[in-house]
mmCIF file of C-alpha atoms and ligand atoms in Angstrom:
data_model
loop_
_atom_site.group_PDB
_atom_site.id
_atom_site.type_symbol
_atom_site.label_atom_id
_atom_site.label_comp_id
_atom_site.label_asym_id
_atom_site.label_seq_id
_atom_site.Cartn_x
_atom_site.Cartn_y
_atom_site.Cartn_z
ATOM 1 C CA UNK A 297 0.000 0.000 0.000
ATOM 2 C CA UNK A 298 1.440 3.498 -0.911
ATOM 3 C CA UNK A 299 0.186 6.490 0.057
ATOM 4 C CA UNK A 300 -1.079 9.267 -2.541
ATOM 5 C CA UNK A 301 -2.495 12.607 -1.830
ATOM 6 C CA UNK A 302 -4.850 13.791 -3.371
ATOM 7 C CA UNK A 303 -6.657 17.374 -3.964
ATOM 8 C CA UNK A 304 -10.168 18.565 -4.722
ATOM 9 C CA UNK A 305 -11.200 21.897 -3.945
ATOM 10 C CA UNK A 306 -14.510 23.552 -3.631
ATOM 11 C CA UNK A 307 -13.896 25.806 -6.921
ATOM 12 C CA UNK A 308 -11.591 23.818 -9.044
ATOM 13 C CA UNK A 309 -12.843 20.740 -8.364
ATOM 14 C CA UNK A 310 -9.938 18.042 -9.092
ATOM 15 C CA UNK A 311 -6.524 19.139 -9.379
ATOM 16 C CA UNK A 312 -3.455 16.973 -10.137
ATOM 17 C CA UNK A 313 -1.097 16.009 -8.314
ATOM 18 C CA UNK A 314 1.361 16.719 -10.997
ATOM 19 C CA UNK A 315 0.168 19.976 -10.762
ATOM 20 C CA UNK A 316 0.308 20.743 -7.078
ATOM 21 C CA UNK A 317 3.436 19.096 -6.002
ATOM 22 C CA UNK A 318 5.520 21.343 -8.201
ATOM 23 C CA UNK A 319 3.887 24.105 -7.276
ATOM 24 C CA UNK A 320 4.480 23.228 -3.371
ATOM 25 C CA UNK A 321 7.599 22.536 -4.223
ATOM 26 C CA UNK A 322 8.490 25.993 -5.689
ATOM 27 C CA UNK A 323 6.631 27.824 -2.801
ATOM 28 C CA UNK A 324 8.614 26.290 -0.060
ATOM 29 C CA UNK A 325 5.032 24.131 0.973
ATOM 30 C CA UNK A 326 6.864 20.744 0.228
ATOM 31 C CA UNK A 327 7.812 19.717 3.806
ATOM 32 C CA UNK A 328 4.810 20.815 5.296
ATOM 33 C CA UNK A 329 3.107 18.922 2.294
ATOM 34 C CA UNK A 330 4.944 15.831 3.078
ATOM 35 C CA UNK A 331 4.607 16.118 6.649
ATOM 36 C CA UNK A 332 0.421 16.157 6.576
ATOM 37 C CA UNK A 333 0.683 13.508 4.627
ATOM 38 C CA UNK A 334 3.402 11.537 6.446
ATOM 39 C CA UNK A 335 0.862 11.928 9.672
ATOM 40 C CA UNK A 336 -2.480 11.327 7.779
ATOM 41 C CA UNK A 337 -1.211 8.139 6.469
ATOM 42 C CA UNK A 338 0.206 7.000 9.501
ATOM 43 C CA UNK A 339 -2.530 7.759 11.845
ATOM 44 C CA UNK A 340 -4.478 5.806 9.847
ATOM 45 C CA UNK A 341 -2.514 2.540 9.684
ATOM 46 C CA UNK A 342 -2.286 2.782 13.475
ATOM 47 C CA UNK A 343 -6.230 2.730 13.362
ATOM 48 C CA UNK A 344 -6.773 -0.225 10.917
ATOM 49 C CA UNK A 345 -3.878 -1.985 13.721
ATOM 50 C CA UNK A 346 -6.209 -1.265 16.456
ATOM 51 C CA UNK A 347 -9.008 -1.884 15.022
ATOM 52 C CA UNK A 348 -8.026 -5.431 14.295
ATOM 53 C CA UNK A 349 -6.874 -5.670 10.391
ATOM 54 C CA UNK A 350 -3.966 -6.443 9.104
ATOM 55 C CA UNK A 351 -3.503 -3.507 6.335
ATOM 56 C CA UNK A 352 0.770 -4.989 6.349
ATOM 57 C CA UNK A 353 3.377 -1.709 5.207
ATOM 58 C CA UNK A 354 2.549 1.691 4.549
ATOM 59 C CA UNK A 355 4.982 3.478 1.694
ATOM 60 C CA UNK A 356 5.407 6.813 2.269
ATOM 61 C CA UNK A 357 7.000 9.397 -0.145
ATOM 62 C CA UNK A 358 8.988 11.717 1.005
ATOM 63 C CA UNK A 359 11.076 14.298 -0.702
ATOM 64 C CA UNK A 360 14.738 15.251 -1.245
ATOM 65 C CA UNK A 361 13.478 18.348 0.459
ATOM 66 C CA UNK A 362 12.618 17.256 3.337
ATOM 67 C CA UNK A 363 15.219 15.013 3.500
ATOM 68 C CA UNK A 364 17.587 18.073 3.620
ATOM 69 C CA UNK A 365 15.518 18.926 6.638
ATOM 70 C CA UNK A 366 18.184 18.610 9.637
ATOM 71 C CA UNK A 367 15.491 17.532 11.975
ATOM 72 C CA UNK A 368 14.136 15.024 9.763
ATOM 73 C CA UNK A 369 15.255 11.733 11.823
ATOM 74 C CA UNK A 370 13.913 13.425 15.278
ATOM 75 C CA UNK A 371 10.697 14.565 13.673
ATOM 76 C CA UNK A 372 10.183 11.189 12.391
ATOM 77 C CA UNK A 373 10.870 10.027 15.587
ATOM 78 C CA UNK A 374 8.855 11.623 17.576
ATOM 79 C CA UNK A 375 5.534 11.377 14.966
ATOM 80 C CA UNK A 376 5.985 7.637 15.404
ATOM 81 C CA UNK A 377 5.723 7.574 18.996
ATOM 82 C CA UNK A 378 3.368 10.145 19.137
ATOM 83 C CA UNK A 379 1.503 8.186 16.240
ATOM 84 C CA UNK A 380 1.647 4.369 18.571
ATOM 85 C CA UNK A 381 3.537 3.246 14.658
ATOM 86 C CA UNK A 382 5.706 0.459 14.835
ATOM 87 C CA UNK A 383 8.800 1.715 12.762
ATOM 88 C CA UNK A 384 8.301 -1.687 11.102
ATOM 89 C CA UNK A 385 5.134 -1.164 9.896
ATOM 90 C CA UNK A 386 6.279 2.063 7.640
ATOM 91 C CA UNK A 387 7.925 2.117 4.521
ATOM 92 C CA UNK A 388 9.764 5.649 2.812
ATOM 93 C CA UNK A 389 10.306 5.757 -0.905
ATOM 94 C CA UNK A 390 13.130 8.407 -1.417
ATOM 95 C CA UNK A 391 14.411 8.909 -5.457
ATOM 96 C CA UNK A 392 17.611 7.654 -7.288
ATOM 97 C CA UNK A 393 18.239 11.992 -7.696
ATOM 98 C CA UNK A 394 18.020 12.049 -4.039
ATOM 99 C CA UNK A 395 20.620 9.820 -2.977
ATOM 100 C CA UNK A 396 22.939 10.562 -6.200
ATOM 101 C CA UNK A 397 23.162 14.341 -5.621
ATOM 102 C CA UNK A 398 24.360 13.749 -2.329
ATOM 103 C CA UNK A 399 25.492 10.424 -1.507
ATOM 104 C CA UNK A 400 27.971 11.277 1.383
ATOM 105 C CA UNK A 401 25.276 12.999 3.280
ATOM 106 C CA UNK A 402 22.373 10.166 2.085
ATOM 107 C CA UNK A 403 24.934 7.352 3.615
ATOM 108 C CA UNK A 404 24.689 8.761 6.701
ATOM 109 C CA UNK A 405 20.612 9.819 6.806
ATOM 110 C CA UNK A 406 19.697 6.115 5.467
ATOM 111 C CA UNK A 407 21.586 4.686 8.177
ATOM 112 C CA UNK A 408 19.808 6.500 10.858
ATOM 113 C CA UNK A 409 17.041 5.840 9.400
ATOM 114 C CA UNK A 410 17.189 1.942 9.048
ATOM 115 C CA UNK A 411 18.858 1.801 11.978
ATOM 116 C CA UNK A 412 14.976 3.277 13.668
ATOM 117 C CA UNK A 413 13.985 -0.323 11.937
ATOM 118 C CA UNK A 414 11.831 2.057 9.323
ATOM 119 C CA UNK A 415 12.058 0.616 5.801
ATOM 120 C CA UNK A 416 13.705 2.716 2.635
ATOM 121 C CA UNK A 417 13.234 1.930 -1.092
ATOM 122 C CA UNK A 418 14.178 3.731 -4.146
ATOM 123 C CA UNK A 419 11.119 4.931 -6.136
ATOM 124 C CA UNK A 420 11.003 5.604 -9.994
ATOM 125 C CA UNK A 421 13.989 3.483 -10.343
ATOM 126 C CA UNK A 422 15.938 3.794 -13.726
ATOM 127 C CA UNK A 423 15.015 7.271 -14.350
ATOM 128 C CA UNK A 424 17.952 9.061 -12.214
ATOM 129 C CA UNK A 425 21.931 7.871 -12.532
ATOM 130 C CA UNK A 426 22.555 5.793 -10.281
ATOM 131 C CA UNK A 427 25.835 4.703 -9.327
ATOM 132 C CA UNK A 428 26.348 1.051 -8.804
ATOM 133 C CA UNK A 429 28.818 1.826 -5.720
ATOM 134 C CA UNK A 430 27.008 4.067 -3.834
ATOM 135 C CA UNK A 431 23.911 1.983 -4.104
ATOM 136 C CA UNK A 432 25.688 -0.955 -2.660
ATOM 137 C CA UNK A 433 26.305 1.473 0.097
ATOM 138 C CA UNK A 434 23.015 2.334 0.951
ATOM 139 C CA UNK A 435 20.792 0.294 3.377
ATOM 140 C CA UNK A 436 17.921 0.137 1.119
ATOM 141 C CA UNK A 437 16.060 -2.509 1.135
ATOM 142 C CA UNK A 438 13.267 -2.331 -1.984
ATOM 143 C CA UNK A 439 13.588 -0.926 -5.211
ATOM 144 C CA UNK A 440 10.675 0.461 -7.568
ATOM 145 C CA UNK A 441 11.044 -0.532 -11.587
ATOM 146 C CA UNK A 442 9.283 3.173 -12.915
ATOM 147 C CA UNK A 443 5.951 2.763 -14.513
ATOM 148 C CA UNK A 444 7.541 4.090 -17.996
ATOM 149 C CA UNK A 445 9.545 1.254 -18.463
ATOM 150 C CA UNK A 446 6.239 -0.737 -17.550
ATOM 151 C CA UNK A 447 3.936 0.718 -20.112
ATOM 152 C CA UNK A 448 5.325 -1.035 -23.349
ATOM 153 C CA UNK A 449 6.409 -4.828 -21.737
ATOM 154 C CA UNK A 450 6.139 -6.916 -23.103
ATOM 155 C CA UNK A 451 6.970 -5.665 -27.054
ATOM 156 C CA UNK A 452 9.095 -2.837 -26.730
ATOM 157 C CA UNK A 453 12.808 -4.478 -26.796
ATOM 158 C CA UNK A 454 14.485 -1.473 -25.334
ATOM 159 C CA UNK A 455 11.613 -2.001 -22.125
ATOM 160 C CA UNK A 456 12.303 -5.555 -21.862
ATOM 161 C CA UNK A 457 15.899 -5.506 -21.924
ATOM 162 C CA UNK A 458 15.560 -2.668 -19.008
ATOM 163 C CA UNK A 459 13.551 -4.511 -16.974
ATOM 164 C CA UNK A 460 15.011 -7.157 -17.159
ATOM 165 C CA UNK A 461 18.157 -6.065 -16.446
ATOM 166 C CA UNK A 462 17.200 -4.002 -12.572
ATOM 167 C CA UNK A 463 15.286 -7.794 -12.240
ATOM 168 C CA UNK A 464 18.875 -9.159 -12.524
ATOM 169 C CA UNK A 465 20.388 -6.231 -10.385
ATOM 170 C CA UNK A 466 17.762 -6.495 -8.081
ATOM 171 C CA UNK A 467 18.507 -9.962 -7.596
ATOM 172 C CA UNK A 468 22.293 -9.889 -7.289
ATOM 173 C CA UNK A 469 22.439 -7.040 -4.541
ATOM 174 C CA UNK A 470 19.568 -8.464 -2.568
ATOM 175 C CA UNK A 471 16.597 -6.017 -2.888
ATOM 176 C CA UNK A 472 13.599 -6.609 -3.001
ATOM 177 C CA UNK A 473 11.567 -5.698 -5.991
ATOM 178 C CA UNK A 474 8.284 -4.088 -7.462
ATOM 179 C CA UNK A 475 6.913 -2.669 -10.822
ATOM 180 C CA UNK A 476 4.756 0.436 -10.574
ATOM 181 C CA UNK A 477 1.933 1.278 -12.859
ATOM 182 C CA UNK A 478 1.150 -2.448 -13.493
ATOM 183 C CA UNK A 479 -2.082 -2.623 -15.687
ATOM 184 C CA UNK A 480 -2.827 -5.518 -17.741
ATOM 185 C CA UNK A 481 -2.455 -9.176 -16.805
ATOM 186 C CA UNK A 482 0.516 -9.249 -19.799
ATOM 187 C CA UNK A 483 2.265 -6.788 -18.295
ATOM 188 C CA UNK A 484 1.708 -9.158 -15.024
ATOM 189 C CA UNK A 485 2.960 -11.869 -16.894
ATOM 190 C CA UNK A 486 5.916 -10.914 -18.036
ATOM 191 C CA UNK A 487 7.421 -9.559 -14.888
ATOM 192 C CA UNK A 488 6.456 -12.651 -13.378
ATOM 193 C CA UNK A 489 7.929 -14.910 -16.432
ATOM 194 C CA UNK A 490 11.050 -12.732 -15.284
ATOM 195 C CA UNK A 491 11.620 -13.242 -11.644
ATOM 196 C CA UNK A 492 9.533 -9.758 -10.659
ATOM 197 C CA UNK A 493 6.945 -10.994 -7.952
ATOM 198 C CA UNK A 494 5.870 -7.831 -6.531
ATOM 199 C CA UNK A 495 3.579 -5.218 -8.731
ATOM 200 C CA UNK A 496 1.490 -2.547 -7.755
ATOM 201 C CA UNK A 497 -0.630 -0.564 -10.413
ATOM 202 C CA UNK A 498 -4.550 -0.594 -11.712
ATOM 203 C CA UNK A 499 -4.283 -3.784 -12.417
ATOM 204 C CA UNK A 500 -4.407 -4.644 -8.978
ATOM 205 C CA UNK A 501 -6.495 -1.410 -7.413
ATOM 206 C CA UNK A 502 -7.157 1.949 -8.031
ATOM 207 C CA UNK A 503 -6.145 4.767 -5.696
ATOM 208 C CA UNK A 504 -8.736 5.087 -3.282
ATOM 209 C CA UNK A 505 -9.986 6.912 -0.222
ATOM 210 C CA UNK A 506 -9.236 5.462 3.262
ATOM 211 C CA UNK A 507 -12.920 4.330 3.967
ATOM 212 C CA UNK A 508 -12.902 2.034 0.556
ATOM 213 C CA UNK A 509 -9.400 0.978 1.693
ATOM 214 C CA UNK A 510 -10.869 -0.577 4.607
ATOM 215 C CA UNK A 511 -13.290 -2.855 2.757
ATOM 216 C CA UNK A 512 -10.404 -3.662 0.374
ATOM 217 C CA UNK A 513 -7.999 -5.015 3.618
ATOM 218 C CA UNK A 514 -10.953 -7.139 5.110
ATOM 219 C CA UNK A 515 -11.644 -8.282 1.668
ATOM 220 C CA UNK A 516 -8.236 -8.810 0.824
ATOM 221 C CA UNK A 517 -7.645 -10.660 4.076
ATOM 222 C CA UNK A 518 -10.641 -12.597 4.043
ATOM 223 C CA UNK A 519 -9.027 -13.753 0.755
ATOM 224 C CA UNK A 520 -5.935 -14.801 2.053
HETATM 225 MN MN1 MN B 636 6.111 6.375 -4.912
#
């Protein structure tokens, strides 16, 4: 499960996303941004725990911004305690740019931050440069295959080769492994053909409020 945020106003009605971040990210609003979120989507895995589900991982996004933020590792401290989270239970994607721009200072933040027991993976994987050496460095545990190279497997060569290729890499350095922006049971197939057992995309689910999510974990577990 990944959390998304989402924005409709009163006036505009539905705005994007790929609109809004941007924008937040220009006016300075990214860390506060992030932070709602970061809260939001933890208070509400604490509930489904209490309430007696079993909604697994929560993957939060978080920026290089806030990253940057010198009181990022106490703040995220300090929410999860306030919060009743397990650090198990939570999950940050952080990008290839991220860690590249600055992998001296990204060493060190990861490691505090695994060290809390909280999860890392590297979202949008294969977009950024990412150095081989430094990534061995970095206690990252997942890494996300980007939905573009998703889109045209299987039939695009170039795709296949790609994503086949992070499957291999994935495999090698011990990480685990999903493909975003899975949508057809093809696209399913393949990666699985390949050795890539973990998707997420429409195929599976559609973003969705918290209240539908609910349904979807007792339905999901009821399943299991
Ligand atoms: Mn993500």
């Amino acid at each position: 499960m990944e959390a998304l945020v989402r924005w409709h106003t009163p006036t505009e009605g539905f705005i994007s996303p790929a609109v809004f971040i941007p924008v937040a990210e220009d006016a300075g609003l990214i860390d506060k941004l992030g932070r709602f979120v970061f809260e939001e989507a933890v208070a509400q895995l604490v509930n489904w725990y209490a309430s007696g589900l079993n909604p697994g991982k929560i993957a939060i996004n978080v920026s290089p911004i806030e990253l940057q933020k010198t009181d990022f590792v106490d703040i995220l401290v300090e929410k999860l305690q306030l919060l009743g989270c397990r650090p198990e239970w939570v999950e940050l994607e952080i990008t290839e740019g991220y860690t590249m721009r600055h992998p001296e200072d990204a060493i060190e933040l990861l490691d505090k931050i695994h060290a809390l027991g909280v999860k890392l993976s590297i979202d949008d994987f294969g977009t950024g440069y990412s150095s081989l050496s430094y990534l061995k460095r970095l206690p990252i545990h997942k890494i996300k295959i980007d939905q573009s190279f998703i889109r045209d497997i299987p039939g695009d060569a170039n795709d296949e080769a790609i994503v086949n290729v992070i499957i291999a890499l994935a495999q090698t350095m011990h990480f685990d492994l999903i493909a975003e922006g899975v949508e057809t049971a093809t696209q399913r197939d393949f990666l699985l053909d390949h050795g890539c057992l973990n998707m997420q995309g429409y195929f599976y689910a559609r973003p969705m409020p918290a209240n539908e999510m609910t349904a979807f974990i007792k339905n999901f577990d009821s399943r299991a």
